[in-house]
Short mmCIF file of C-alpha atoms in Angstrom, two decimals:
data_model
loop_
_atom_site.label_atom_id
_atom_site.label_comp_id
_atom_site.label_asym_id
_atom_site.label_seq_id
_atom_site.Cartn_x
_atom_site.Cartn_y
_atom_site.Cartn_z
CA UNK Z 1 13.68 -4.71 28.47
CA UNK Z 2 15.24 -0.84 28.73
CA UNK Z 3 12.48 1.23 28.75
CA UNK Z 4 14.00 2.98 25.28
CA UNK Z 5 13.59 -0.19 22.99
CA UNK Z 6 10.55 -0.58 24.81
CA UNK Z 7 6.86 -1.11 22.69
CA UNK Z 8 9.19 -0.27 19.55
CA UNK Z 9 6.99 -1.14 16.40
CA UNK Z 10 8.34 -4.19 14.26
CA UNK Z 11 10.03 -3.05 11.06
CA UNK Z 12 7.47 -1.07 8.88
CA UNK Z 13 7.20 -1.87 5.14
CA UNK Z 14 8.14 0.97 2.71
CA UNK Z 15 4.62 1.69 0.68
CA UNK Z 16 5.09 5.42 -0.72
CA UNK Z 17 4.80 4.39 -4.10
CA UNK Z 18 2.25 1.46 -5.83
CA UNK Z 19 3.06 1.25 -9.26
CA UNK Z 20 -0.15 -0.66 -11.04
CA UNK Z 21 1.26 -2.42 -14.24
CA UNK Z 22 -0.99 -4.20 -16.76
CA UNK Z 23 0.09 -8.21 -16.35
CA UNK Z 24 -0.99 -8.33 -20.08
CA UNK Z 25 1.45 -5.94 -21.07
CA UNK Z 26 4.83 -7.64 -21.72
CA UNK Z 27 7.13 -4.90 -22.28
CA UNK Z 28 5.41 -2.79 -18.65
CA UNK Z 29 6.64 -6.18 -17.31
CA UNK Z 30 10.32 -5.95 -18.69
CA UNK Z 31 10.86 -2.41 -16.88
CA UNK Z 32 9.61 -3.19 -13.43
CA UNK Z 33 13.10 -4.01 -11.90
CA UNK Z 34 14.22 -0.52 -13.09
CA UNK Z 35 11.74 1.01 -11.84
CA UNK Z 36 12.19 2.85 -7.81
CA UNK Z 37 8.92 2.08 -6.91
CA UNK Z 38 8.27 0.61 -3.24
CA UNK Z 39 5.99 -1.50 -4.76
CA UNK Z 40 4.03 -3.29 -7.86
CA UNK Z 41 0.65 -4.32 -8.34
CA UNK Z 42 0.52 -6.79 -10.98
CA UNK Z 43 -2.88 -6.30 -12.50
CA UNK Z 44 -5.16 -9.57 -14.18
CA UNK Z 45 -8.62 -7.45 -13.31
CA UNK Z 46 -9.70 -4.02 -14.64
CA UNK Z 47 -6.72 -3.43 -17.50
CA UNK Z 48 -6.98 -6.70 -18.82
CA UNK Z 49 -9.46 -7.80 -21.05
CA UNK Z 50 -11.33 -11.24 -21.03
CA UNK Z 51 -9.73 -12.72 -23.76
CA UNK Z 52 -6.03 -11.34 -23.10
CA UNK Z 53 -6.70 -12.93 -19.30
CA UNK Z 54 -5.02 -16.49 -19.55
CA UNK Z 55 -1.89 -14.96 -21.21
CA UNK Z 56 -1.43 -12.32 -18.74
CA UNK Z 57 -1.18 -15.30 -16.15
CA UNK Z 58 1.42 -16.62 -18.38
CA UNK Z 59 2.90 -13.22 -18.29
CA UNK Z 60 3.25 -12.93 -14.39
CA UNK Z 61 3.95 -16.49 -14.31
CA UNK Z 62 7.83 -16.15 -16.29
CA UNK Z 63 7.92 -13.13 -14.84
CA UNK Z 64 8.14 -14.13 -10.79
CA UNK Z 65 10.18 -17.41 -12.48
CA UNK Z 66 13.22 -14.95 -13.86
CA UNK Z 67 12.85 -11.16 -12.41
CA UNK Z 68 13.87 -10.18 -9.33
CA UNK Z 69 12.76 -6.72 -7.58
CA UNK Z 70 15.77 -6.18 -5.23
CA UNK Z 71 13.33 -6.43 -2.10
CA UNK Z 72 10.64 -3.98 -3.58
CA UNK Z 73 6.83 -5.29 -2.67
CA UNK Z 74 4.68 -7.34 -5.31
CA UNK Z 75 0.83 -7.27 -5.37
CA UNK Z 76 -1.41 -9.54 -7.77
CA UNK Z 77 -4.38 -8.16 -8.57
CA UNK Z 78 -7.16 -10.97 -9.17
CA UNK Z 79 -9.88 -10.89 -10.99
CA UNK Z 80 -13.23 -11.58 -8.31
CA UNK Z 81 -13.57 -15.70 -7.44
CA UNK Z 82 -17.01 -15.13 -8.51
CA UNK Z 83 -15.82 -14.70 -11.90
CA UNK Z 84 -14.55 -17.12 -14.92
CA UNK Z 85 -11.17 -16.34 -13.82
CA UNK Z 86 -10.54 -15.75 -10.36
CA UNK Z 87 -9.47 -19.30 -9.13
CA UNK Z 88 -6.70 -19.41 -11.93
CA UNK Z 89 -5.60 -16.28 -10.54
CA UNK Z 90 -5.58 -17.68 -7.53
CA UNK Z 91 -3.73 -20.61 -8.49
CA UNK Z 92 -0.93 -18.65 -10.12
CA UNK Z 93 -0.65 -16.41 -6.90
CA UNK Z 94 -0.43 -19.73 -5.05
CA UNK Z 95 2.21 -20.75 -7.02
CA UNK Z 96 4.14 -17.58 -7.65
CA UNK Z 97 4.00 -16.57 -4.24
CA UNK Z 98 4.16 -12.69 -4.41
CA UNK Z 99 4.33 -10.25 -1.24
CA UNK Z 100 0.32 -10.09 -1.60
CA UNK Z 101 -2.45 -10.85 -3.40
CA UNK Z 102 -5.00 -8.02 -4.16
CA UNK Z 103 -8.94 -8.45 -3.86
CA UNK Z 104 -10.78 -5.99 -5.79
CA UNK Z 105 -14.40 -4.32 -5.19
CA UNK Z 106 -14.23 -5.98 -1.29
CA UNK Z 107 -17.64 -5.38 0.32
CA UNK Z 108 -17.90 -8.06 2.27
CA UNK Z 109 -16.27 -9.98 5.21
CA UNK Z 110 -16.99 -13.18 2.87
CA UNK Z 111 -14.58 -12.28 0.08
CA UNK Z 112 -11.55 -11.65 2.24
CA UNK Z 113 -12.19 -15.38 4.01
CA UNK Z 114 -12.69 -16.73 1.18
CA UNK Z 115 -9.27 -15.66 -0.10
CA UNK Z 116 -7.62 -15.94 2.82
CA UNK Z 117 -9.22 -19.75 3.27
CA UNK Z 118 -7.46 -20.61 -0.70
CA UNK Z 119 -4.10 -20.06 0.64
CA UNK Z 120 -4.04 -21.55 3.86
CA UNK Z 121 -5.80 -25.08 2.67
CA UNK Z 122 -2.67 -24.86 -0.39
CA UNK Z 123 -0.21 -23.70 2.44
CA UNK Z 124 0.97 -20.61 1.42
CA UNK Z 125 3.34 -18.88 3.16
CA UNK Z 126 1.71 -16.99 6.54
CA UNK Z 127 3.32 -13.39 5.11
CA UNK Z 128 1.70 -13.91 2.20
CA UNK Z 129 -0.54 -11.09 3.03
CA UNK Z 130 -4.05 -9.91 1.76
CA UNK Z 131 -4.63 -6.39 0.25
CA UNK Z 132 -8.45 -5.27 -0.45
CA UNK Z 133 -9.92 -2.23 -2.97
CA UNK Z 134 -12.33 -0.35 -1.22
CA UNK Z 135 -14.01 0.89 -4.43
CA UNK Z 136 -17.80 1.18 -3.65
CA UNK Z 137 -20.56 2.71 -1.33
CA UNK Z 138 -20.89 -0.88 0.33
CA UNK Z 139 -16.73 -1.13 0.65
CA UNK Z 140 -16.62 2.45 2.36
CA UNK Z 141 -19.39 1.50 4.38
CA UNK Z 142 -18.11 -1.68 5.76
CA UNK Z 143 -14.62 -0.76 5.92
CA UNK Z 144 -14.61 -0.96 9.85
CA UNK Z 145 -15.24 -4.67 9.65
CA UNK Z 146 -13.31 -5.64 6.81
CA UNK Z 147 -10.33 -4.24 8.48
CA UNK Z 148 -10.48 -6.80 11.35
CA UNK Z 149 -11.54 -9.70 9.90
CA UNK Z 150 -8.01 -11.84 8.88
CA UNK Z 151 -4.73 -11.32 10.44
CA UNK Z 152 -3.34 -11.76 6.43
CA UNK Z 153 -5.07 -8.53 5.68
CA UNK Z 154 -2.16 -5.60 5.71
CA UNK Z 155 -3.42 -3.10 3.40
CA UNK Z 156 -6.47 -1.45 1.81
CA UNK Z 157 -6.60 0.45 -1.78
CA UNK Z 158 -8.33 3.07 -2.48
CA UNK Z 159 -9.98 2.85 -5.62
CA UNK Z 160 -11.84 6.66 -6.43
CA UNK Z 161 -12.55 5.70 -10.31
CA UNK Z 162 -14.92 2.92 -9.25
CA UNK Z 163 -16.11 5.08 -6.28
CA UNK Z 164 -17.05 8.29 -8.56
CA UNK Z 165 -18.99 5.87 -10.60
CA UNK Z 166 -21.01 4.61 -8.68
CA UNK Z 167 -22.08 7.64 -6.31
CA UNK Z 168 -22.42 10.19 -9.75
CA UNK Z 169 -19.05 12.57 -7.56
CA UNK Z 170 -17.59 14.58 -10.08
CA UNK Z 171 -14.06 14.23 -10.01
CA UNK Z 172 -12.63 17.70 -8.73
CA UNK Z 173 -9.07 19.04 -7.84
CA UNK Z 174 -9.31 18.65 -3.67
CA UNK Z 175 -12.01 15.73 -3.76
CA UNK Z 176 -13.57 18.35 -1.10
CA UNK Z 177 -16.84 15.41 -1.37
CA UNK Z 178 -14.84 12.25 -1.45
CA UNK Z 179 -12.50 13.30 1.74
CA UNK Z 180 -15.03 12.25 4.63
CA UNK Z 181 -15.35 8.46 3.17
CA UNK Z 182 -11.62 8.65 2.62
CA UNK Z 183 -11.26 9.83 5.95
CA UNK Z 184 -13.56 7.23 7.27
CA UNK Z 185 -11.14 4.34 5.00
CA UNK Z 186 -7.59 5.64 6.69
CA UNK Z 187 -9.19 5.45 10.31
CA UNK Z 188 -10.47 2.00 9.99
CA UNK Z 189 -7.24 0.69 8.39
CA UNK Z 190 -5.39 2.21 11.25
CA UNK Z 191 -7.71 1.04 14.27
CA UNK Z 192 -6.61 -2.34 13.26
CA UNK Z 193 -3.00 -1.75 12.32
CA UNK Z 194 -3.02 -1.66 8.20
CA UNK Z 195 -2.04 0.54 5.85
CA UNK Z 196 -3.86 2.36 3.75
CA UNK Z 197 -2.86 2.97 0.01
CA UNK Z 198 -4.37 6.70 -2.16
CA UNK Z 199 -6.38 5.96 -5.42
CA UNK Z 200 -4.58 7.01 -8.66
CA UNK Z 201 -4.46 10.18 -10.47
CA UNK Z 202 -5.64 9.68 -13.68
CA UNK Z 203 -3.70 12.32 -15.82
CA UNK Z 204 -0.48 11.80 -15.30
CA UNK Z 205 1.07 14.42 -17.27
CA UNK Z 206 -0.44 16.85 -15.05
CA UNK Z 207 2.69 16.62 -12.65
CA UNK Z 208 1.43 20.14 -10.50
CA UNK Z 209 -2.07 18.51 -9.99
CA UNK Z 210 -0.51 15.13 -9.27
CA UNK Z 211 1.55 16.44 -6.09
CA UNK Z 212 -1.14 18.75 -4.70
CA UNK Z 213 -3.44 15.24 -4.29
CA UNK Z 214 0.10 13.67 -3.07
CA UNK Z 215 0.69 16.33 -0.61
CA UNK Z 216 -3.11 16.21 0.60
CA UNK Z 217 -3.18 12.51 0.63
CA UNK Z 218 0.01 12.81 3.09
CA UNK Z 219 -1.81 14.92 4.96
CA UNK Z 220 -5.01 12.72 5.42
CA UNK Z 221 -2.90 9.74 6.94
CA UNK Z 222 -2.26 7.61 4.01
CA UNK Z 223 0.78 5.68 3.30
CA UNK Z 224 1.47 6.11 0.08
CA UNK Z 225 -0.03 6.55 -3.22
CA UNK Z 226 -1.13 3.88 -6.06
CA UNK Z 227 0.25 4.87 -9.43
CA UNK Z 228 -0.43 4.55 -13.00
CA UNK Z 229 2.50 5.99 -14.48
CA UNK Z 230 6.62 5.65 -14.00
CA UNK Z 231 6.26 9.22 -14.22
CA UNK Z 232 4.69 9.62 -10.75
CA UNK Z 233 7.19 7.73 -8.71
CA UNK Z 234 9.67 9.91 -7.46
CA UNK Z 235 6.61 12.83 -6.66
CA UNK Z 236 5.26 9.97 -4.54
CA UNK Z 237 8.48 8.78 -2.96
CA UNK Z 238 9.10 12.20 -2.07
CA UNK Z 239 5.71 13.60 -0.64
CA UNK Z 240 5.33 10.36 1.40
CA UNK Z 241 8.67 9.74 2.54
CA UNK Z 242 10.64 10.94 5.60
CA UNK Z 243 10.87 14.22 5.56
CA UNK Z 244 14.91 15.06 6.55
CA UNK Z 245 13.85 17.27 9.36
CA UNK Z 246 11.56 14.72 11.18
CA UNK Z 247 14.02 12.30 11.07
CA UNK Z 248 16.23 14.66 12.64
CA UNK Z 249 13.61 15.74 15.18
CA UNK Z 250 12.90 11.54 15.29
CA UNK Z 251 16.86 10.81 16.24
CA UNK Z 252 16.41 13.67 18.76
CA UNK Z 253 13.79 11.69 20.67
CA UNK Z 254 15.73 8.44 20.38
CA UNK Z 255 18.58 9.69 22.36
CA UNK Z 256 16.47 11.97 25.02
CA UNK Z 257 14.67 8.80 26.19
CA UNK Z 258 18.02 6.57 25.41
CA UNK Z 259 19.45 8.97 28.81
CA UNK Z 260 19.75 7.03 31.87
CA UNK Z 261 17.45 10.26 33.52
CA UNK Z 262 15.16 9.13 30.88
CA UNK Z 263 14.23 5.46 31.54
CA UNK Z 264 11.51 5.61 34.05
CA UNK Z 265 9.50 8.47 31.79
CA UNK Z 266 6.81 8.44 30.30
CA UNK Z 267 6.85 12.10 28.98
CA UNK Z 268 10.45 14.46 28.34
CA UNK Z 269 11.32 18.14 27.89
CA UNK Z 270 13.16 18.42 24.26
CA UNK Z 271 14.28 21.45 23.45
CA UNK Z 272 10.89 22.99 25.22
CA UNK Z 273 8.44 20.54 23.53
CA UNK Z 274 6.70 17.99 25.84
CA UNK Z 275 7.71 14.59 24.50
CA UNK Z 276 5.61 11.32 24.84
CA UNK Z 277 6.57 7.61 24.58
CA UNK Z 278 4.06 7.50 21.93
CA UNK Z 279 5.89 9.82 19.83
CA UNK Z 280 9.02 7.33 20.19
CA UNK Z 281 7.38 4.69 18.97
CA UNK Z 282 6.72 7.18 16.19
CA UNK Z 283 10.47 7.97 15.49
CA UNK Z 284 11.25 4.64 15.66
CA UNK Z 285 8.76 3.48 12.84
CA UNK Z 286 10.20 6.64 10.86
CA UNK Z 287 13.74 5.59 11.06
CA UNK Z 288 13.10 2.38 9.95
CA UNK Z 289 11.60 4.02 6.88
CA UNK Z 290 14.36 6.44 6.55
CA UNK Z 291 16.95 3.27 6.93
CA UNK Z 292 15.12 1.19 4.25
CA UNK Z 293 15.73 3.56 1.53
CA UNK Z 294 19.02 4.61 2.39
CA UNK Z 295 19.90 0.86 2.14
CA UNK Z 296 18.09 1.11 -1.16
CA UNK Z 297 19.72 3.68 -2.39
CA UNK Z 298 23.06 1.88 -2.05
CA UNK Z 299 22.09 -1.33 -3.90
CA UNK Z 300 20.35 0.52 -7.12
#
């Protein structure tokens, strides 16, 4: 294999943007292929209530039956299996078959093997992956050993509401108390290779406070941001997207260790920068981004 294709990451999945839409609400529903979000979480738990939960099923279910997303990723949330309605959920995620299905208030290795246990014994497809909230003190805490414990597990959720709740953390502009348990989320998602997906911002007419968490939560590692609002997409898609000079910079590094000189290093001189192969395997995974949404861009 030429040392330039090399340990190039598989193709990365596009996650800048999570739009959560209410599976109850019909007409949220209806506007979801419009919409330029990377991807949707279809929600049956928190924004539905108890008696509205067995139509919101037949919501989703007409909806994955007639709607199509043009590639975008789709997420059920489920209500708990310990609950009156978490094995229909899981039924109609078993027969829907969406991108992932989303577990919420995950504390324990238990929950995500029991999930991931439901869809194997129905055989469901294997990239049918698994998505977890880590939305309490016990999530944050154990977030080092969720992360490793199913190979269907691609993706944790950050869920700060929940979080606040429970630990009495007043919500403030830079989350200056919540950063070291987010912190401590992003690095166990990446020591086993998953993404990891920003809580919302509740007011979403306040557009200037919206980007500042955007632009921090960018900073901090995460992937992308989960959404309440159409409003916030293109803020997200922009703050956690390629940013046009690093994929310059990124097809810079592509051709340096492309050069025949360049095959049997391990580290380059670009442009008076010392350049490792780690940092290719970098621009590779950003170029795939960058590619994905150019490609999307010419099919909306």
């Amino acid at each position: 294999m030429p040392a330039s294709t090399q340990n190039k990451p598989a193709l990365s999945r596009l996650r800048r943007s999570i739009l959560s839409v209410p599976a109850a609400n019909a007409r949220a529903l209806e506007k979801v292929p419009g919409l330029d979000s990377d991807g949707f979480i279809f929600d049956l738990e928190d924004s539905v209530a108890p008696e509205k939960k067995a139509e919101a099923r037949d919501h989703l279910r007409v909806f994955f039956e007639r709607q199509d997303v043009k590639g975008r990723e789709t997420v059920i949330r489920i209500n708990p299996l310990d609950t009156d309605w978490g094995h229909a959920d899981m039924e109609l995620v078993i027969e829907a078959s969406p991108d992932a299905v989303l577990i919420p208030k995950v504390e324990r290795v238990a929950q995500i093997q029991e999930v991931a246990d439901l869809l194997s014994e129905a055989g469901a497809p294997d990239d049918l992956a698994i998505w977890a909230m880590i939305e309490t003190p016990r999530g944050v805490i154990n977030a080092p050993t969720l992360a490793g414990v199913d190979e269907r597990l691609k993706c944790f959720v950050v869920g700060l509401n929940d979080l606040r709740k429970a630990t009495g953390v007043l919500p403030q502009p830079d989350r200056a108390y919540l950063v070291p348990w987010l912190m401590q989320i992003v690095l166990a998602g990446r020591a086993y290779g998953i993404d990891v997906i920003d809580s919302v911002f509740n007011d979403f007419k306040d557009m200037a406070g919206f980007e500042a968490e955007c632009a921090q939560g960018r900073a901090m590692g995460f992937s992308g941001k989960m959404l309440i609002h159409p409003n916030q997409i293109e803020a997200a898609n922009a703050h956690f997207g390629p940013d046009p000079d690093a994929v310059r910079e990124a097809e810079a590094i592509i051709a340096a260790f492309a050069l025949p000189e360049a095959q049997s290093l391990n580290v380059i001189n670009l442009d008076g920068k010392m350049v490792e192969r780690l940092h290719l395997e970098e621009a590779h995974k950003l170029l795939d981004l960058a590619h994905i949404i150019a490609e999307r861009k010419k099919t909306s």
